[in-house]
mmCIF file of C-alpha atoms in Angstrom:
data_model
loop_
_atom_site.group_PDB
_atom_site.id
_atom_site.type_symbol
_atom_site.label_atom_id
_atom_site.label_comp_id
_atom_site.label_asym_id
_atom_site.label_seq_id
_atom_site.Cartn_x
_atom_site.Cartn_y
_atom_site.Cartn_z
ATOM 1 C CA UNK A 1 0.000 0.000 0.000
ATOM 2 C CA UNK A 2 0.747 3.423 -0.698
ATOM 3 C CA UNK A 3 1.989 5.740 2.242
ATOM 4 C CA UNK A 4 3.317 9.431 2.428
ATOM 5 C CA UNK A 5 5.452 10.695 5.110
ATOM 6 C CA UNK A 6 6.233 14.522 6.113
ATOM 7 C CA UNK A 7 8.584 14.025 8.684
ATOM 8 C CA UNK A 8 8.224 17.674 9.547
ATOM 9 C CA UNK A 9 5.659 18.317 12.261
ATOM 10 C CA UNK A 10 6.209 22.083 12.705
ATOM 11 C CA UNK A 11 8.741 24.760 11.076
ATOM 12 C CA UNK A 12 8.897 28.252 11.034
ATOM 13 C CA UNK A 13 10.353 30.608 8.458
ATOM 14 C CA UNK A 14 11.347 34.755 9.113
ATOM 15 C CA UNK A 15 8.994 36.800 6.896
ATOM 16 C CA UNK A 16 10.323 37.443 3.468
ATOM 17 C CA UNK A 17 12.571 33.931 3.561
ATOM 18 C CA UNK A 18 12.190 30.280 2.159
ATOM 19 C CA UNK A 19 11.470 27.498 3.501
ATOM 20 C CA UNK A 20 11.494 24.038 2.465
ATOM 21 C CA UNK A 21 8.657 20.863 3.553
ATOM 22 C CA UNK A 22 9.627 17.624 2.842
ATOM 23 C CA UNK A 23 7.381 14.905 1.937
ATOM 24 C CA UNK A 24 8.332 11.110 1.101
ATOM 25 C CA UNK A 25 6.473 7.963 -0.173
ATOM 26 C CA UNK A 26 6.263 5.138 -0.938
ATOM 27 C CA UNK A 27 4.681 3.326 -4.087
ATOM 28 C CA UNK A 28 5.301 0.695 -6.509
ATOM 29 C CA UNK A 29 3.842 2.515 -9.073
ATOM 30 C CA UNK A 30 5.263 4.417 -12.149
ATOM 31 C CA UNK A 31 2.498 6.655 -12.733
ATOM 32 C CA UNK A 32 0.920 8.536 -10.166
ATOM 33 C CA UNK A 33 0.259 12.453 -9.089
ATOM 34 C CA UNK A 34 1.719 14.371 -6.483
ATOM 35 C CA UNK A 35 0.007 17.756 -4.768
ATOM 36 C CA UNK A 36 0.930 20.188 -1.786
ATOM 37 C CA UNK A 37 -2.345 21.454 -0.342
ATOM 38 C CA UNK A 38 -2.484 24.012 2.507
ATOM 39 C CA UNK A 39 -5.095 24.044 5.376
ATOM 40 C CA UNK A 40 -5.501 27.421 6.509
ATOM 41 C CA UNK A 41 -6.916 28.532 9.903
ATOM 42 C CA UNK A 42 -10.256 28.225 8.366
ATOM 43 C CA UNK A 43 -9.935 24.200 7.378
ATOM 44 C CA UNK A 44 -10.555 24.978 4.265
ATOM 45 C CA UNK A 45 -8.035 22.358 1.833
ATOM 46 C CA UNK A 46 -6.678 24.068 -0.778
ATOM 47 C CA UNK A 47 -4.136 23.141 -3.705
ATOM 48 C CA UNK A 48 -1.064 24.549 -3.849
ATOM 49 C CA UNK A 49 0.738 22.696 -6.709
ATOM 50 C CA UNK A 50 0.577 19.329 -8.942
ATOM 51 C CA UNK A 51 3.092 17.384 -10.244
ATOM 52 C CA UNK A 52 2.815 14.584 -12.812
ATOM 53 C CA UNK A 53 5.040 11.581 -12.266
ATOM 54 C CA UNK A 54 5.689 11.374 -16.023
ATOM 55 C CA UNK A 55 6.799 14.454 -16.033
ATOM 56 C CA UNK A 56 10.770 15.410 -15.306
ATOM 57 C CA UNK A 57 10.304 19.449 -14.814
ATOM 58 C CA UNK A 58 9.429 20.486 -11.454
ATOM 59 C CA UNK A 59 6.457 21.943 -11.450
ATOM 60 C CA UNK A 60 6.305 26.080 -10.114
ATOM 61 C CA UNK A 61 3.380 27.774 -9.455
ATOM 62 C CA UNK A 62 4.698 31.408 -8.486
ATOM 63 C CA UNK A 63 6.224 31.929 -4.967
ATOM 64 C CA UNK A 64 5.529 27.698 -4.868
ATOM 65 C CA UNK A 65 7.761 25.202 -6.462
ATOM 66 C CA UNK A 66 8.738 21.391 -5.974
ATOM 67 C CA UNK A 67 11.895 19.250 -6.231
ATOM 68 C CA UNK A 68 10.418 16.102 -7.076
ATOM 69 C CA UNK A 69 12.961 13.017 -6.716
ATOM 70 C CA UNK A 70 10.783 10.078 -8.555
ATOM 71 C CA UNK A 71 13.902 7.605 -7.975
ATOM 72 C CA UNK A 72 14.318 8.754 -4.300
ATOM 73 C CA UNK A 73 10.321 9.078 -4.053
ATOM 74 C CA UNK A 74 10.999 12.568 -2.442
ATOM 75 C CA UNK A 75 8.406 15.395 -3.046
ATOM 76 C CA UNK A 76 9.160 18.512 -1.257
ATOM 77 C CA UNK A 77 7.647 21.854 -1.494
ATOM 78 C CA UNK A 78 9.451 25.114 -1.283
ATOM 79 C CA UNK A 79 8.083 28.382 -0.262
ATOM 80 C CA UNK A 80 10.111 31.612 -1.512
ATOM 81 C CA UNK A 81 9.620 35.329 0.048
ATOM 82 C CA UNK A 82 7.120 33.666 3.111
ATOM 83 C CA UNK A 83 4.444 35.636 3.433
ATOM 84 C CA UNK A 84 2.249 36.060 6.578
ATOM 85 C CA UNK A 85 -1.049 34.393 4.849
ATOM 86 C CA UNK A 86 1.012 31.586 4.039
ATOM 87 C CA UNK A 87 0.710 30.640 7.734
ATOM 88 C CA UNK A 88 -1.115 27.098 7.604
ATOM 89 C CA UNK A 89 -1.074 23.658 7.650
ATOM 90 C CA UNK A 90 0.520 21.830 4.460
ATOM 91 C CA UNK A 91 -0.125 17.969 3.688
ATOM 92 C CA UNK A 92 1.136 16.519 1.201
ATOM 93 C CA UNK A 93 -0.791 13.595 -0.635
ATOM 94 C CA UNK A 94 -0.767 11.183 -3.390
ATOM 95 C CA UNK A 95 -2.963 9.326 -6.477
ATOM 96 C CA UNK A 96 -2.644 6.630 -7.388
ATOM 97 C CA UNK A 97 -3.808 6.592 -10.806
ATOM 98 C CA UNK A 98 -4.895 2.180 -10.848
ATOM 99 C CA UNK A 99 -7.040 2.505 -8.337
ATOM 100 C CA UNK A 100 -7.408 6.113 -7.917
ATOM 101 C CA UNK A 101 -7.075 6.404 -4.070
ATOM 102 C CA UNK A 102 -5.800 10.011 -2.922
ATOM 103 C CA UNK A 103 -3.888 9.577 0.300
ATOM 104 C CA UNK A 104 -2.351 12.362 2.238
ATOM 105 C CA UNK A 105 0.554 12.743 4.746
ATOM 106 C CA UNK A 106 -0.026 13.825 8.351
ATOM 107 C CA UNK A 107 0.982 17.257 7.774
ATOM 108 C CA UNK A 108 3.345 20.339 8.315
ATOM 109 C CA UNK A 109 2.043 23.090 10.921
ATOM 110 C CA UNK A 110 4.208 26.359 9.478
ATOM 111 C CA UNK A 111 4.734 29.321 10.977
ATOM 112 C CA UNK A 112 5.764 32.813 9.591
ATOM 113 C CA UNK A 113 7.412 34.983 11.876
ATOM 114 C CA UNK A 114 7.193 38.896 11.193
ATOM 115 C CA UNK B 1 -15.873 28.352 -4.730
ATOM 116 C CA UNK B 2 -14.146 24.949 -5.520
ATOM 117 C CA UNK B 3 -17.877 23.397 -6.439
ATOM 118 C CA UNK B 4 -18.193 20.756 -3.756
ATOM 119 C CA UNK B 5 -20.881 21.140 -1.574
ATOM 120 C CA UNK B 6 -21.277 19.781 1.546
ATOM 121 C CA UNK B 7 -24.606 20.025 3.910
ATOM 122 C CA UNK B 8 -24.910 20.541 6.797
ATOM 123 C CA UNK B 9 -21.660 22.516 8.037
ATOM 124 C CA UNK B 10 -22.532 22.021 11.361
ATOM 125 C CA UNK B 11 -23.577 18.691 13.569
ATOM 126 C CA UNK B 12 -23.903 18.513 17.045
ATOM 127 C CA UNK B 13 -25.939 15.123 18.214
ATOM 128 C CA UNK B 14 -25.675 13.022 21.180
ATOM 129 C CA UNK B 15 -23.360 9.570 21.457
ATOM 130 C CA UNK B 16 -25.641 6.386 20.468
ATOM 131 C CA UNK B 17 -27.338 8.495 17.864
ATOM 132 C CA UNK B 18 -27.103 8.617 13.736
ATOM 133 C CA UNK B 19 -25.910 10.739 11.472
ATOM 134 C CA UNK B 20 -25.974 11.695 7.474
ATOM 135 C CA UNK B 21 -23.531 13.970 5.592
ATOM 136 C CA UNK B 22 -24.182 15.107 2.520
ATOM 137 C CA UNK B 23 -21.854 15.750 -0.638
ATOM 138 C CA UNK B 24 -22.847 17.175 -4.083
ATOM 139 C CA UNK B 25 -19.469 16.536 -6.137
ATOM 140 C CA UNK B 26 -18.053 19.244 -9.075
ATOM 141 C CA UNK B 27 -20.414 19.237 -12.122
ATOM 142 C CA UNK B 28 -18.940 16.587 -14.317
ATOM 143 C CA UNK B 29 -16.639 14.724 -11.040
ATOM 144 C CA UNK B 30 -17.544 11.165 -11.133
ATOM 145 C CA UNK B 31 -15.448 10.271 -8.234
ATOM 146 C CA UNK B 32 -16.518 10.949 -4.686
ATOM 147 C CA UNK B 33 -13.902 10.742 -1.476
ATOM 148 C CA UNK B 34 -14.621 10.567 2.745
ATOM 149 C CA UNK B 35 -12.164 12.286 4.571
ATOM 150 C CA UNK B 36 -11.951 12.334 8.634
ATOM 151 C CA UNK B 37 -9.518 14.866 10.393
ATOM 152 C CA UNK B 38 -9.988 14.896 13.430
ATOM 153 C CA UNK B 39 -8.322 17.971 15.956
ATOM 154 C CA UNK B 40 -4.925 18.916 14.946
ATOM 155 C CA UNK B 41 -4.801 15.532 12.901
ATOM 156 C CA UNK B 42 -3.648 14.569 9.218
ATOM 157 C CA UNK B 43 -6.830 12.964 6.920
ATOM 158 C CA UNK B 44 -7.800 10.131 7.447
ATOM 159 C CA UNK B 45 -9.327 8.176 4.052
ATOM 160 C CA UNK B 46 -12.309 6.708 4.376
ATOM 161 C CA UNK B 47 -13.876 6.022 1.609
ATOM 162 C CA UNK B 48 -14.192 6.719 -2.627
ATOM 163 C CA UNK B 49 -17.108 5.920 -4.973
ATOM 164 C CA UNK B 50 -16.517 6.364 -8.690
ATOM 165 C CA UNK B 51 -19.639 6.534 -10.915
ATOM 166 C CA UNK B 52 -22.238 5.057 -8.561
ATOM 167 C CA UNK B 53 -19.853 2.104 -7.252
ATOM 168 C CA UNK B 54 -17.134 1.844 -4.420
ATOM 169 C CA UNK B 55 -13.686 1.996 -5.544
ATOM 170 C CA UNK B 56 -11.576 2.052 -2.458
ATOM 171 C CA UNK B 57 -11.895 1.671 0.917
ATOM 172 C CA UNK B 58 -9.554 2.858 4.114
ATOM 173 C CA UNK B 59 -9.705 2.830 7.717
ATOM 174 C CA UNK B 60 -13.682 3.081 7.825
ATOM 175 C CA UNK B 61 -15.398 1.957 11.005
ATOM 176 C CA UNK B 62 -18.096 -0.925 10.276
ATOM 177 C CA UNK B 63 -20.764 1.766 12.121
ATOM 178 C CA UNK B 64 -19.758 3.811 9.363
ATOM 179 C CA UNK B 65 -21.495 3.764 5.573
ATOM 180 C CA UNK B 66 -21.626 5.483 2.504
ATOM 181 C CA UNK B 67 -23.066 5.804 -0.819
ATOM 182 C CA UNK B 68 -23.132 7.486 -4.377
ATOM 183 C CA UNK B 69 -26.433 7.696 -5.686
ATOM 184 C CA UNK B 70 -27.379 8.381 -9.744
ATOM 185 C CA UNK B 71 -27.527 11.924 -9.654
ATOM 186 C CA UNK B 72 -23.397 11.314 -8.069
ATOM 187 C CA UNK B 73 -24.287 13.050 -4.956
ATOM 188 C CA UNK B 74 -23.075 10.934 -1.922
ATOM 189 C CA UNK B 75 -23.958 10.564 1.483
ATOM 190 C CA UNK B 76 -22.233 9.208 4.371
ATOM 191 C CA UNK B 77 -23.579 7.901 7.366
ATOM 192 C CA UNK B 78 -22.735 7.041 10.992
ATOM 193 C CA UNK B 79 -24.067 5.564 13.346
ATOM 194 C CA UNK B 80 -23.982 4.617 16.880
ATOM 195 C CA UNK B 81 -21.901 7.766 17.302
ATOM 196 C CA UNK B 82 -18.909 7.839 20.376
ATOM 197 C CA UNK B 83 -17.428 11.016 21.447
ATOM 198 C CA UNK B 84 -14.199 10.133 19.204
ATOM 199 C CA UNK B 85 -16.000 10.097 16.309
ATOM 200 C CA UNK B 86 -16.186 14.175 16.982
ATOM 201 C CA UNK B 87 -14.109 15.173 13.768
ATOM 202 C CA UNK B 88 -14.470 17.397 10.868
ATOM 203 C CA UNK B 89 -15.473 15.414 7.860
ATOM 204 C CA UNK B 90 -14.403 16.521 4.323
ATOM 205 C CA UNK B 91 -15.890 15.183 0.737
ATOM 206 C CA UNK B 92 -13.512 15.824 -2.009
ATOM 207 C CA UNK B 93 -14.229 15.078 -5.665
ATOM 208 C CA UNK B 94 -12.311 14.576 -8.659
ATOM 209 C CA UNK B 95 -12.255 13.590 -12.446
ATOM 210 C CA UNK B 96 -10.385 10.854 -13.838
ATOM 211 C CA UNK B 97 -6.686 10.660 -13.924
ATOM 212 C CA UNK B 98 -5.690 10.759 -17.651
ATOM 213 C CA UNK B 99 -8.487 11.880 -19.409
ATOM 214 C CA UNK B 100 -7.833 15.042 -21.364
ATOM 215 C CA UNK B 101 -8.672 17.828 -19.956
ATOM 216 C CA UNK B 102 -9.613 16.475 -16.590
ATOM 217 C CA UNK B 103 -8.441 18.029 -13.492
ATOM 218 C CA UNK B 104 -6.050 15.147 -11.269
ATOM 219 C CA UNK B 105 -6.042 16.809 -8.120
ATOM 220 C CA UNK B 106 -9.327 16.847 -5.180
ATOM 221 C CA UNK B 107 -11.224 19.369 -4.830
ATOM 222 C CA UNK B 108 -12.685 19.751 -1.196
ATOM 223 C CA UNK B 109 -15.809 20.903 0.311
ATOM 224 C CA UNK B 110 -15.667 23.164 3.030
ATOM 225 C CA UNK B 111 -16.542 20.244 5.566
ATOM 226 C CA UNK B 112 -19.444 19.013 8.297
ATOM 227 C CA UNK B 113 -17.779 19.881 11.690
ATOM 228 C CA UNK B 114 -19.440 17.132 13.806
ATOM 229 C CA UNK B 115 -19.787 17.510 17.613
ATOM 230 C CA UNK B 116 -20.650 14.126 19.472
ATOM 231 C CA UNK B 117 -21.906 15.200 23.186
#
């Protein structure tokens, strides 16, 4: 079975700085999809950024980008010029795309610090 | 607005008693997902339907059921409530992996908050 691991229970990052979440799994699958979704104070899951197994380039979705690691099964999300509102909870989660199951990790609490 | 609607937002019933949740998916989402987080806690998989039938199952208590009816709307039910099962309970939809022009990732409701007392 499929499991993801952020081995990162809390961080915090100084305003303005980046900061890095790291997210493992583990799969015996070659084609799958990757996301970083934030929880903000108002439990509200949203996506942060996608990445296709089949595809090499990391994806970057403005201040937001991944290093994805397919042959060390590493996923980790990096957060440039940390913003206040970016204050949340992160999981990271995967999909499987045979049976289609989306399973998430246990989560990242970050703080920014002003 | 990410589509998925979830009714009602708010539950608070008494243990021993039983429960629905409601989830209308994205227009055009023929997979349903049951999520459980619980305070402070990662989510927990419950359960998906895809087009009407169950497609995976995780850690889902036997007192616990859904299903995906024809119109794709789902409902999940539980029963014989215990003060742990005091959680806030997502429904996430999604298209199909694959399919052009599909969107892969879930998109969430904004979640039943239930309160067991």
């Amino acid at each position: 079975a499929q499991t993801v691991t952020q081995s990162q229970p809390e961080m915090s990052v100084q305003e303005a700085e980046t900061v890095t979440l790291s997210c493992t799994y583990d799969t015996s699958e070659s084609d799958y999809y990757l996301f970083w979704y934030k929880q903000p104070p108002s439990r509200q899951m949203i996506l942060v950024i996608r990445q296709e197994a089949y595809k090499q380039q990391n994806a970057t979705e403005n201040r937001f980008s991944v290093n994805f690691q397919k042959a060390a099964k590493s996923f980790s999300l990096k957060i440039s010029d940390s913003q206040l509102g970016d204050a949340a909870m992160y999981f990271c989660a995967y999909r499987s795309e045979r049976d289609d199951k989306i399973i998430f990790g246990k989560g990242t609490r970050l703080h920014i610090l002003p | 607005d990410s589509g998925v609607t979830q009714t009602p937002k708010h539950l608070i019933t008494a243990t021993g008693q039983r429960v629905t949740l409601r989830c209308s998916p994205r227009s055009g989402d023929l997979s349903v997902y049951w999520y459980q987080q619980s305070l402070d806690q990662g989510l927990q998989f419950l359960i998906q339907y895809y087009n009407g039938e169950e497609r995976a199952k995780g850690n889902i208590l036997e007192r616990f059921s859904a299903q995906q009816f024809p119109d794709l709307h789902s409902e999940l039910n539980l029963s014989s409530l215990e003060l742990g099962d005091s959680a806030l309970y997502f429904c996430a939809s999604s298209g199909e992996p694959g399919v052009a022009g599909k969107y892969t990732e879930a998109f969430f409701g904004q979640g039943t908050r239930l309160t067991v007392v």
